[in-house]
Short mmCIF file of C-alpha atoms in Angstrom, two decimals:
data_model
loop_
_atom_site.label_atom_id
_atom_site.label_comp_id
_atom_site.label_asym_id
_atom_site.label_seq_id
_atom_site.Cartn_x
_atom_site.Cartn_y
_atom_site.Cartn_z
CA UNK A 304 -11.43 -104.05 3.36
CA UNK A 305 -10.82 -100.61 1.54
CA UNK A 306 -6.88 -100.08 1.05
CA UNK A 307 -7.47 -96.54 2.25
CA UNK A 308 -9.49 -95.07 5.05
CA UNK A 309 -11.48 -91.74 3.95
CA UNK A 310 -9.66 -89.63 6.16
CA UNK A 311 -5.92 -91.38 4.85
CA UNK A 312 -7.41 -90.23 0.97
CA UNK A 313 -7.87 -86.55 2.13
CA UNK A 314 -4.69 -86.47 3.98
CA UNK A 315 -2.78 -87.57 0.97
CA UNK A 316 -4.97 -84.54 -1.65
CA UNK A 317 -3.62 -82.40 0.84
CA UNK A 318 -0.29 -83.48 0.94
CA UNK A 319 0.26 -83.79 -3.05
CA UNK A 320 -1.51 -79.93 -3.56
CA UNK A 321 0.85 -78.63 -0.87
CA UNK A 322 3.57 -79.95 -2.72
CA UNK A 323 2.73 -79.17 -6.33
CA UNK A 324 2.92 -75.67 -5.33
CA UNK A 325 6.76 -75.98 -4.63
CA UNK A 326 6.80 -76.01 -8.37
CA UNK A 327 6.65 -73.89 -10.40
CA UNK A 328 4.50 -74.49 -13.77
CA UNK A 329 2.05 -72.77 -15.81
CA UNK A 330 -0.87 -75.27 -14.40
CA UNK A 331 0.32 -74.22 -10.89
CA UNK A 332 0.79 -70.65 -11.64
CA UNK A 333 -2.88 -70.36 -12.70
CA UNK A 334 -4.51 -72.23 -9.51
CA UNK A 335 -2.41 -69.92 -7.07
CA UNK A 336 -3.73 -66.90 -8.90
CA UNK A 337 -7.27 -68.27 -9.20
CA UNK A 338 -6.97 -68.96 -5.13
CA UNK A 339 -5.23 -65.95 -4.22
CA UNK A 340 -8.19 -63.89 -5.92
CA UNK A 341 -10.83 -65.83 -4.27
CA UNK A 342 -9.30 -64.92 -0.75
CA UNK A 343 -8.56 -61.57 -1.90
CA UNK A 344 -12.40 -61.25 -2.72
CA UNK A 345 -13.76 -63.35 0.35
CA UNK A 346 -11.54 -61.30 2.39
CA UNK A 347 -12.98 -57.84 1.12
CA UNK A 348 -16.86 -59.35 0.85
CA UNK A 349 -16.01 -59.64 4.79
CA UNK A 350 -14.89 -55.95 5.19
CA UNK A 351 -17.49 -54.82 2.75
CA UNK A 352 -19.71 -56.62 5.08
CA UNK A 353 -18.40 -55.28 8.56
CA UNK A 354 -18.74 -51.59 7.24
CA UNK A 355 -22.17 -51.62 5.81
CA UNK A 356 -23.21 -53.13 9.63
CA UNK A 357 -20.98 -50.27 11.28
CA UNK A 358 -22.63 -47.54 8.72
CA UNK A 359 -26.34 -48.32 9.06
CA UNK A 360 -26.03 -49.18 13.33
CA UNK A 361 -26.91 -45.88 14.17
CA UNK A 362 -28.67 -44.56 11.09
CA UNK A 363 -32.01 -43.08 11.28
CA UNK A 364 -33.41 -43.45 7.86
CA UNK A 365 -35.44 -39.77 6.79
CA UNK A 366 -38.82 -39.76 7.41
CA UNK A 367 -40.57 -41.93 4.36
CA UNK A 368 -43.05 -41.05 2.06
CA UNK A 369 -46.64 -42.75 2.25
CA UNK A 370 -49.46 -43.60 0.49
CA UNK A 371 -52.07 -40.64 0.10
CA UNK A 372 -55.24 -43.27 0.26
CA UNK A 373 -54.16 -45.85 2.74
CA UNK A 374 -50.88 -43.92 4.22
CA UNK A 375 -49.30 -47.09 3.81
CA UNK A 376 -45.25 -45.95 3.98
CA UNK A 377 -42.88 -46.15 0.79
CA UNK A 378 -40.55 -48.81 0.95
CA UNK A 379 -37.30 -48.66 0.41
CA UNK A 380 -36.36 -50.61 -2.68
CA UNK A 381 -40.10 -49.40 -3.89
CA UNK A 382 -41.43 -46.36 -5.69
CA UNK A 383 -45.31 -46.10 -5.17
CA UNK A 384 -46.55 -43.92 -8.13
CA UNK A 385 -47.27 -40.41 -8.18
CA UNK A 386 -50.16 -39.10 -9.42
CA UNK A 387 -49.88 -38.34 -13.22
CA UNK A 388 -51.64 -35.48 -13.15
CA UNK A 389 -49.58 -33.38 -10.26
CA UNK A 390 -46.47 -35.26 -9.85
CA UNK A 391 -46.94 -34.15 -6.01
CA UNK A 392 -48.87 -36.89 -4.01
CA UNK A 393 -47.97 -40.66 -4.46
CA UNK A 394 -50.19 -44.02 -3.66
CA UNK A 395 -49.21 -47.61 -3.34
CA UNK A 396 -51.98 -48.56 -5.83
CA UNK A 397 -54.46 -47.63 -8.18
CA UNK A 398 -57.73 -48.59 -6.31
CA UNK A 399 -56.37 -45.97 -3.53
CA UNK A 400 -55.78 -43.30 -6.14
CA UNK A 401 -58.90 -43.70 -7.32
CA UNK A 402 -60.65 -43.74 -4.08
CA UNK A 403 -58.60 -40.56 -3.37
CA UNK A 404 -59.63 -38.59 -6.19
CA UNK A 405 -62.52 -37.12 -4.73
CA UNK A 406 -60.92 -35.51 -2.31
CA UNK A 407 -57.70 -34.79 -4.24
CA UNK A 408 -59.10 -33.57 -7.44
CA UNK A 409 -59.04 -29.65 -6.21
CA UNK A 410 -55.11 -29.61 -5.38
CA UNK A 411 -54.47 -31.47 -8.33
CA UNK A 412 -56.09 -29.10 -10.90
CA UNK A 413 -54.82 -26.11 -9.23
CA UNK A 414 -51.21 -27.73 -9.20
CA UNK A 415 -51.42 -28.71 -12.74
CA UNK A 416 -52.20 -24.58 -13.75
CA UNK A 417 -49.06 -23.72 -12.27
CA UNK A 418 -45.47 -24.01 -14.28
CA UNK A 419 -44.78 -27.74 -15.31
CA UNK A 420 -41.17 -27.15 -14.68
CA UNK A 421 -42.07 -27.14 -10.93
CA UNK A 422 -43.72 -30.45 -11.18
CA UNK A 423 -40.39 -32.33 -12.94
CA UNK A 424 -38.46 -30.76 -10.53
CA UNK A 425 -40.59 -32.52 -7.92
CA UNK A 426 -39.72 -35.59 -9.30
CA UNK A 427 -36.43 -35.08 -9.93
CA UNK A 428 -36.23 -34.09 -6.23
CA UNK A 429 -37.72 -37.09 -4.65
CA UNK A 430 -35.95 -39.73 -6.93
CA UNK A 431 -32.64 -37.55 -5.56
CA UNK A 432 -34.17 -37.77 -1.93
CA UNK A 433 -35.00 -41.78 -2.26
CA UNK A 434 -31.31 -42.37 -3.39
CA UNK A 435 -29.76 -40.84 -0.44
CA UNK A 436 -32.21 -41.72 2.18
CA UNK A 437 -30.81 -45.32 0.83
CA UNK A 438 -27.28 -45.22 0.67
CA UNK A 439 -26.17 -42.03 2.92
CA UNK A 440 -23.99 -43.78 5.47
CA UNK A 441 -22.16 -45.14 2.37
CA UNK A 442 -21.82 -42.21 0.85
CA UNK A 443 -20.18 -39.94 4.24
CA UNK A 444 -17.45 -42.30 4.42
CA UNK A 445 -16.87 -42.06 0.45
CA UNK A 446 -16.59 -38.29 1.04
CA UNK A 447 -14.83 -38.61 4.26
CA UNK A 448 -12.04 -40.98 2.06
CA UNK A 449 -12.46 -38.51 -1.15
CA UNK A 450 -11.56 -35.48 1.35
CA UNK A 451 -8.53 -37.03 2.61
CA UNK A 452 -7.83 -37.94 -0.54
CA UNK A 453 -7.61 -34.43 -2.03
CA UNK A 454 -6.48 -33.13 1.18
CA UNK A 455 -3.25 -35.43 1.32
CA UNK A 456 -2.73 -34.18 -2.68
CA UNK A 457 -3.01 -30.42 -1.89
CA UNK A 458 -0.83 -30.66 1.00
CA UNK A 459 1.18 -33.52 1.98
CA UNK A 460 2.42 -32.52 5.19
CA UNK A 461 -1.23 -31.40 6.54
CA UNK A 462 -3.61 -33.73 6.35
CA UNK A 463 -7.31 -32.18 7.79
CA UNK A 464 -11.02 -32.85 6.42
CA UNK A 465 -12.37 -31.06 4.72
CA UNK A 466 -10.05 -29.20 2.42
CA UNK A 467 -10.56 -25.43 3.01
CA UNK A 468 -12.45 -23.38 0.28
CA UNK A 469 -13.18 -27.02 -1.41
CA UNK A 470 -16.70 -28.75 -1.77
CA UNK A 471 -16.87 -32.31 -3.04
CA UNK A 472 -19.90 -32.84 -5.55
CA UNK A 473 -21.34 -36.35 -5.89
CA UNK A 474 -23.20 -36.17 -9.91
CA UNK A 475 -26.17 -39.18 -10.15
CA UNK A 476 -27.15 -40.16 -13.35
CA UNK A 477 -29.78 -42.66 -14.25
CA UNK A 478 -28.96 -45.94 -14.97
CA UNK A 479 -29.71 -48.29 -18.22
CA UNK A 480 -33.79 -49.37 -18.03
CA UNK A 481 -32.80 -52.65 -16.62
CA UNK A 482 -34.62 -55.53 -14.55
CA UNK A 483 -31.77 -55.86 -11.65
CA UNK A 484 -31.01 -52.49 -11.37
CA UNK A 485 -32.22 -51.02 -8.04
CA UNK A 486 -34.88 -48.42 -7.04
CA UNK A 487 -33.85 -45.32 -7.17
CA UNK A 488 -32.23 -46.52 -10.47
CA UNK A 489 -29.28 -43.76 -9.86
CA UNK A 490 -26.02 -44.21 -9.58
CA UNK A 491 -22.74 -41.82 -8.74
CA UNK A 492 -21.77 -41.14 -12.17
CA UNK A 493 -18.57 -38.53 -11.50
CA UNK A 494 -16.86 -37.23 -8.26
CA UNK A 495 -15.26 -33.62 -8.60
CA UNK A 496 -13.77 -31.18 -5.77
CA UNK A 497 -14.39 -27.31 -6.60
CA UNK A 498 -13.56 -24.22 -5.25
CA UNK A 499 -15.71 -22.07 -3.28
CA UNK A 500 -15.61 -18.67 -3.50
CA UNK A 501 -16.39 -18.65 0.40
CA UNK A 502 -14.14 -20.18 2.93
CA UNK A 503 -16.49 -22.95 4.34
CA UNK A 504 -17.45 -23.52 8.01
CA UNK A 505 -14.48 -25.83 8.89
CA UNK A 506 -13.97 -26.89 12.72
CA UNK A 507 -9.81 -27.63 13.75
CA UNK A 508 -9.57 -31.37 14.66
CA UNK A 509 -7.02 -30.14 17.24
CA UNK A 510 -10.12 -28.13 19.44
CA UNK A 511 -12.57 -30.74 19.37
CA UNK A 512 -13.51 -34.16 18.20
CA UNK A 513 -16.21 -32.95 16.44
CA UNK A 514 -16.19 -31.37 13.07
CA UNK A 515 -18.50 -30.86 10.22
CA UNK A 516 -17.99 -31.70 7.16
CA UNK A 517 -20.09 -30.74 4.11
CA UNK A 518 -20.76 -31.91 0.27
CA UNK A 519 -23.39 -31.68 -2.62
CA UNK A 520 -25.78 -34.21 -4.39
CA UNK A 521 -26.17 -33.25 -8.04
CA UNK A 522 -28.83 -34.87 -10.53
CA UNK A 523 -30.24 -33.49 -13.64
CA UNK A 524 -32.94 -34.84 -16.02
CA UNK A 525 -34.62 -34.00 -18.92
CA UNK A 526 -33.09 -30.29 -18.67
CA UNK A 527 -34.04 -29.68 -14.86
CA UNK A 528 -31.60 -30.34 -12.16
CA UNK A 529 -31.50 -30.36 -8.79
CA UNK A 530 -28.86 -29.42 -5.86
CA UNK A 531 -28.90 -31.32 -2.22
CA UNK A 532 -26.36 -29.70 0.01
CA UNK A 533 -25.66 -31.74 2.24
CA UNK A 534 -23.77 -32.13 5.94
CA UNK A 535 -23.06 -34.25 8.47
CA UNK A 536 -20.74 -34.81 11.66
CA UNK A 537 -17.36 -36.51 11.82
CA UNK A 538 -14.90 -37.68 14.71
CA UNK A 539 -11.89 -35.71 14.28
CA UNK A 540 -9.73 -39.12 15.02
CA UNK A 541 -10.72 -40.46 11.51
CA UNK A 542 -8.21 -37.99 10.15
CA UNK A 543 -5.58 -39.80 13.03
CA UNK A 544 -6.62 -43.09 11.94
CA UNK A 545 -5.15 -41.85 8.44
CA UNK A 546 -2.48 -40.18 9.27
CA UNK A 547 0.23 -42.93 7.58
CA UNK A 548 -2.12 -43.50 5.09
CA UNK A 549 -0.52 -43.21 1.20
CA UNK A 550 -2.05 -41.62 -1.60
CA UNK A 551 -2.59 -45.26 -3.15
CA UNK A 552 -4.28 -46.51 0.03
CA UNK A 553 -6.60 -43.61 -0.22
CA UNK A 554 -7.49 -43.87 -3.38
CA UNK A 555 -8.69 -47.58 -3.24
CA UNK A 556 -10.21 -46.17 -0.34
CA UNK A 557 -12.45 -44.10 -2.65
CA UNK A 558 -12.90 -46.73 -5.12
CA UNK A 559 -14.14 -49.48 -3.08
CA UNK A 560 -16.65 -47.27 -1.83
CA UNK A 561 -17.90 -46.14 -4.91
CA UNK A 562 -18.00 -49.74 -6.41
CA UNK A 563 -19.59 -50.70 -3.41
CA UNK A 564 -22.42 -48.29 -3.70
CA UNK A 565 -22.46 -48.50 -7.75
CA UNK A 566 -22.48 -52.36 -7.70
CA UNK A 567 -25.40 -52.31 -4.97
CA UNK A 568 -27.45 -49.60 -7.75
CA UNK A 569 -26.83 -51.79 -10.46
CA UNK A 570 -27.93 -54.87 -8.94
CA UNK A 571 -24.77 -56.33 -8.98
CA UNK A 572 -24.61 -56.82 -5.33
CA UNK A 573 -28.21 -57.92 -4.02
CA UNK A 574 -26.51 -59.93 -0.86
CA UNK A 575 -25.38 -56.22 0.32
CA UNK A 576 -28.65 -54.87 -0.53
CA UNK A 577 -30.85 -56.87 1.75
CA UNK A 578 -28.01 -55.94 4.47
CA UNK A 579 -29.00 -53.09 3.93
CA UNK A 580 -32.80 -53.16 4.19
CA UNK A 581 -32.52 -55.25 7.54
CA UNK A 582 -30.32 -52.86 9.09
CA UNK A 583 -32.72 -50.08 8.06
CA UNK A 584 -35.63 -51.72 9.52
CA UNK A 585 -34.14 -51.99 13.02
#
């Protein structure tokens, strides 16, 4: 007969970690830390988690690209290839590009005569597109927080979205050729607020519960760039909701949104990626 049951050996783990931590030693010290990090970083995976699904409920994704041969639609963590030649049609393979050529050989040739700068800017374009037909929902509440943000510093006795005469600009960059890294292969690479020389089209939260708030996507490459402005509708109450809210609550505000997004780019984050594609496909 054992001495002690299995359930008598647990109870007494329990007991003896419960009390080493009334002490206080180095070896202690360190497992408290360690297990005060992992809760800190279950607890945000969970919040990280609940606001991708609250995002992406009601999103409807752009229309997608398709396939020229087949018309078989672009998916999302997929670029088919464009044609080499025109840089304007795209297929999911090369047995329906080739099929296709017979057909597409006119437009193609009369593309290719016109300015090649138009045709990089076409590419540029779409990768620009692709990146926020992906991560969009993300990316309003990271300017909602970043308005706020610059709002609260500007004035810290009235708080309103979005700052007047202020546009936030979102720059992409392209990230490191790397295996994990995820198609678009952009990432938000700086976040600035500038002045506009025109007072922008800002609706008072106290009038309705509707406003509109309004930004810019910036990416350049290989000496071409291209500008998405860029708009969408807010509930005035978000501002409400922050009301309280401190400039260092805004901030990581900002910062887990942009690690968020960044760390899903970079591959660092598949788990929230496939959330992702799964809500998008509902």
């Amino acid at each position: 007969m054992d001495f002690f049951e299995p359930g008598d050996l647990l109870f007494i783990v329990v007991f003896v970690i419960i009390a080493l931590f009334e002490y206080e030693c180095w070896p202690m010290n360190i497992l408290k830390d360690w297990i005060q990090r992992r809760l800190h970083s279950f607890r945000r995976n969970i919040i990280v988690l609940e606001i991708i699904q609250s995002a992406y409920e009601d999103y409807t994704p752009p229309k997608k690209s398709s396939c020229r041969g087949c018309g078989t639609e672009e998916p999302a963590d997929e670029n088919f290839q464009a044609c080499s030649g025109c840089e304007a049609m795209i297929y999911c393979s090369r047995l329906c590009q080739k099929s296709d050529w017979k057909q597409h050989k006119a437009i193609c040739l009369s593309l290719q005569r016109n300015d090649k700068r138009r045709l990089l800017m076409k590419k540029i374009q779409r990768k620009a597109e692709k990146f926020y037909a992906l991560y969009s929902p993300l990316v309003n509440k990271l300017v909602i927080a970043m308005y706020l943000l610059y709002s609260r510093q500007l004035d810290p006795n009235n708080l309103h979205l979005p700052p007047e005469k202020y546009v936030l600009e979102i720059t992409l960059s392209d990230l490191p050729d790397r295996n994990n890294a995820k198609t678009p292969r952009l990432y938000i690479k700086n976040l600035s607020v500038k002045e506009e020389k025109e007072q922008s089209d800002r609706q008072s939260g106290s009038s309705t519960r509707k406003g509109i708030v309004k930004y810019r996507v910036i990416y350049s490459a290989s000496g071409s760039g291209y500008i998405m402005r860029c708009g969408f509708t807010y509930d005035t109450e978000v501002v409400q909701m922050h009301r309280n809210s401190s400039d260092a609550d805004l901030g990581e505000e900002v910062n887990g949104f942009l690690e968020t997004i960044n760390g899903i780019a970079n591959g660092e984050r598949p788990d929230l990626y496939e959330v992702i594609k799964e809500c998008m496909k509902k």
